[in-house]
Amino acid sequence: MWLFFLKKSMKKAYRVKKNEDFTKIIHQRQSVANKDFVLYYMKNESHLRAGISVSKKLGHAVVRNKIKRQVRMMVHEAFDHELACDYVIIVRQHYLTQDYATNKQSLLSLYEKTKKRMGK
């Protein structure tokens, strides 16, 4: 059923793409944050979806796209894909100062906080 695991990247059905979806999730005002990420979340009816936002302040397009690829991989590896929830992940400047493993652990700790808040 979950084709998500067959490929190494996130399928488009598991991404938040539209601006209105981003705004809807952010306006729910349910979020957790640390110095690397802000993670907005909202329950949905179907399956896990994630949207990633990287500011132009973090670098040129090549750098921003690399960050998005890395964060997508973190979501693919660490998040529970059975959980029906939408996430918007905003990457902060401090992300650039650390390595992949540290950033992944940072995102995972935020994800665990959201699971506790939702009672999962």
mmCIF file of C-alpha atoms in Angstrom:
data_model
loop_
_atom_site.group_PDB
_atom_site.id
_atom_site.type_symbol
_atom_site.label_atom_id
_atom_site.label_comp_id
_atom_site.label_asym_id
_atom_site.label_seq_id
_atom_site.Cartn_x
_atom_site.Cartn_y
_atom_site.Cartn_z
ATOM 1 C CA MET A 1 0.000 0.000 0.000
ATOM 2 C CA TRP A 2 2.723 2.444 0.885
ATOM 3 C CA LEU A 3 4.656 3.172 -2.277
ATOM 4 C CA PHE A 4 6.501 5.768 -0.244
ATOM 5 C CA PHE A 5 9.130 3.250 0.811
ATOM 6 C CA LEU A 6 9.830 1.878 -2.671
ATOM 7 C CA LYS A 7 11.751 4.937 -3.778
ATOM 8 C CA LYS A 8 14.374 6.875 -1.906
ATOM 9 C CA SER A 9 12.586 10.184 -2.370
ATOM 10 C CA MET A 10 9.172 11.421 -1.320
ATOM 11 C CA LYS A 11 6.415 10.925 -3.884
ATOM 12 C CA LYS A 12 4.464 14.049 -4.790
ATOM 13 C CA ALA A 13 1.339 12.741 -3.046
ATOM 14 C CA TYR A 14 3.253 12.957 0.243
ATOM 15 C CA ARG A 15 4.300 16.580 -0.208
ATOM 16 C CA VAL A 16 2.522 19.784 0.695
ATOM 17 C CA LYS A 17 2.877 21.805 -2.511
ATOM 18 C CA LYS A 18 0.168 24.463 -2.720
ATOM 19 C CA ASN A 19 0.505 27.848 -1.082
ATOM 20 C CA GLU A 20 -3.019 27.561 0.354
ATOM 21 C CA ASP A 21 -2.070 24.283 2.070
ATOM 22 C CA PHE A 22 1.035 25.889 3.589
ATOM 23 C CA THR A 23 -1.046 28.827 4.850
ATOM 24 C CA LYS A 24 -3.766 26.581 6.262
ATOM 25 C CA ILE A 25 -1.255 24.524 8.251
ATOM 26 C CA ILE A 26 0.636 27.576 9.532
ATOM 27 C CA HIS A 27 -2.578 29.379 10.548
ATOM 28 C CA GLN A 28 -3.495 26.441 12.800
ATOM 29 C CA ARG A 29 -0.733 27.838 15.053
ATOM 30 C CA GLN A 30 0.364 24.402 16.276
ATOM 31 C CA SER A 31 4.136 24.408 16.157
ATOM 32 C CA VAL A 32 7.345 23.374 17.842
ATOM 33 C CA ALA A 33 10.717 24.968 17.226
ATOM 34 C CA ASN A 34 14.400 24.858 17.980
ATOM 35 C CA LYS A 35 17.401 26.731 16.591
ATOM 36 C CA ASP A 36 17.457 24.657 13.363
ATOM 37 C CA PHE A 37 13.784 24.202 12.425
ATOM 38 C CA VAL A 38 10.230 25.368 12.984
ATOM 39 C CA LEU A 39 7.778 22.492 12.576
ATOM 40 C CA TYR A 40 4.097 23.332 12.024
ATOM 41 C CA TYR A 41 1.667 20.430 12.120
ATOM 42 C CA MET A 42 -2.001 19.686 11.553
ATOM 43 C CA LYS A 43 -3.954 16.420 11.583
ATOM 44 C CA ASN A 44 -5.455 15.297 8.291
ATOM 45 C CA GLU A 45 -7.692 12.460 7.136
ATOM 46 C CA SER A 46 -5.437 10.575 4.739
ATOM 47 C CA HIS A 47 -1.679 10.165 5.228
ATOM 48 C CA LEU A 48 1.510 11.968 6.165
ATOM 49 C CA ARG A 49 2.404 14.960 3.991
ATOM 50 C CA ALA A 50 5.358 17.276 4.439
ATOM 51 C CA GLY A 51 6.203 20.659 2.965
ATOM 52 C CA ILE A 52 9.614 22.274 3.261
ATOM 53 C CA SER A 53 10.312 25.991 3.245
ATOM 54 C CA VAL A 54 13.834 27.353 2.867
ATOM 55 C CA SER A 55 14.347 31.120 2.896
ATOM 56 C CA LYS A 56 16.450 32.897 0.288
ATOM 57 C CA LYS A 57 18.566 34.129 3.194
ATOM 58 C CA LEU A 58 20.092 30.652 3.446
ATOM 59 C CA GLY A 59 21.804 30.836 0.065
ATOM 60 C CA HIS A 60 21.456 30.568 -3.683
ATOM 61 C CA ALA A 61 19.086 28.114 -5.366
ATOM 62 C CA VAL A 62 21.655 25.307 -5.426
ATOM 63 C CA VAL A 63 22.139 25.536 -1.649
ATOM 64 C CA ARG A 64 18.398 25.783 -0.958
ATOM 65 C CA ASN A 65 17.640 22.777 -3.165
ATOM 66 C CA LYS A 66 20.347 20.745 -1.423
ATOM 67 C CA ILE A 67 18.810 21.613 1.954
ATOM 68 C CA LYS A 68 15.352 20.588 0.721
ATOM 69 C CA ARG A 69 16.693 17.257 -0.556
ATOM 70 C CA GLN A 70 18.377 16.607 2.786
ATOM 71 C CA VAL A 71 15.259 17.475 4.801
ATOM 72 C CA ARG A 72 13.103 15.300 2.514
ATOM 73 C CA MET A 73 15.448 12.396 3.193
ATOM 74 C CA MET A 74 15.256 13.065 6.949
ATOM 75 C CA VAL A 75 11.460 12.915 6.784
ATOM 76 C CA HIS A 76 11.631 9.731 4.712
ATOM 77 C CA GLU A 77 13.960 8.021 7.189
ATOM 78 C CA ALA A 78 12.647 9.245 10.532
ATOM 79 C CA PHE A 79 8.925 10.058 10.378
ATOM 80 C CA ASP A 80 6.147 7.505 10.970
ATOM 81 C CA HIS A 81 4.359 7.382 7.638
ATOM 82 C CA GLU A 82 1.237 5.776 9.112
ATOM 83 C CA LEU A 83 0.499 8.982 11.038
ATOM 84 C CA ALA A 84 -2.164 11.075 9.270
ATOM 85 C CA CYS A 85 -0.691 14.533 9.669
ATOM 86 C CA ASP A 86 0.495 17.473 7.564
ATOM 87 C CA TYR A 87 3.814 19.121 8.380
ATOM 88 C CA VAL A 88 5.445 22.340 7.256
ATOM 89 C CA ILE A 89 9.151 22.385 8.035
ATOM 90 C CA ILE A 90 10.831 25.782 8.008
ATOM 91 C CA VAL A 91 14.611 25.623 7.947
ATOM 92 C CA ARG A 92 16.494 28.248 9.951
ATOM 93 C CA GLN A 93 19.951 29.767 9.394
ATOM 94 C CA HIS A 94 21.582 27.669 12.132
ATOM 95 C CA TYR A 95 20.995 24.557 9.974
ATOM 96 C CA LEU A 96 24.005 25.487 7.819
ATOM 97 C CA THR A 97 26.441 25.368 10.748
ATOM 98 C CA GLN A 98 25.870 21.694 11.585
ATOM 99 C CA ASP A 99 26.293 18.332 9.892
ATOM 100 C CA TYR A 100 23.521 16.104 8.531
ATOM 101 C CA ALA A 101 23.368 13.753 11.530
ATOM 102 C CA THR A 102 23.011 16.605 14.032
ATOM 103 C CA ASN A 103 20.317 18.275 11.934
ATOM 104 C CA LYS A 104 18.468 14.976 11.561
ATOM 105 C CA GLN A 105 18.504 14.453 15.327
ATOM 106 C CA SER A 106 17.249 18.009 15.809
ATOM 107 C CA LEU A 107 14.313 17.430 13.435
ATOM 108 C CA LEU A 108 13.561 14.062 15.022
ATOM 109 C CA SER A 109 13.329 15.642 18.488
ATOM 110 C CA LEU A 110 10.763 18.149 17.172
ATOM 111 C CA TYR A 111 8.819 15.340 15.529
ATOM 112 C CA GLU A 112 8.708 13.430 18.828
ATOM 113 C CA LYS A 113 7.328 16.557 20.553
ATOM 114 C CA THR A 114 4.522 16.799 17.994
ATOM 115 C CA LYS A 115 3.634 13.131 18.503
ATOM 116 C CA LYS A 116 3.406 13.685 22.273
ATOM 117 C CA ARG A 117 1.201 16.742 21.811
ATOM 118 C CA MET A 118 -1.141 14.840 19.501
ATOM 119 C CA GLY A 119 -1.290 11.931 21.928
ATOM 120 C CA LYS A 120 0.365 9.321 19.702
#
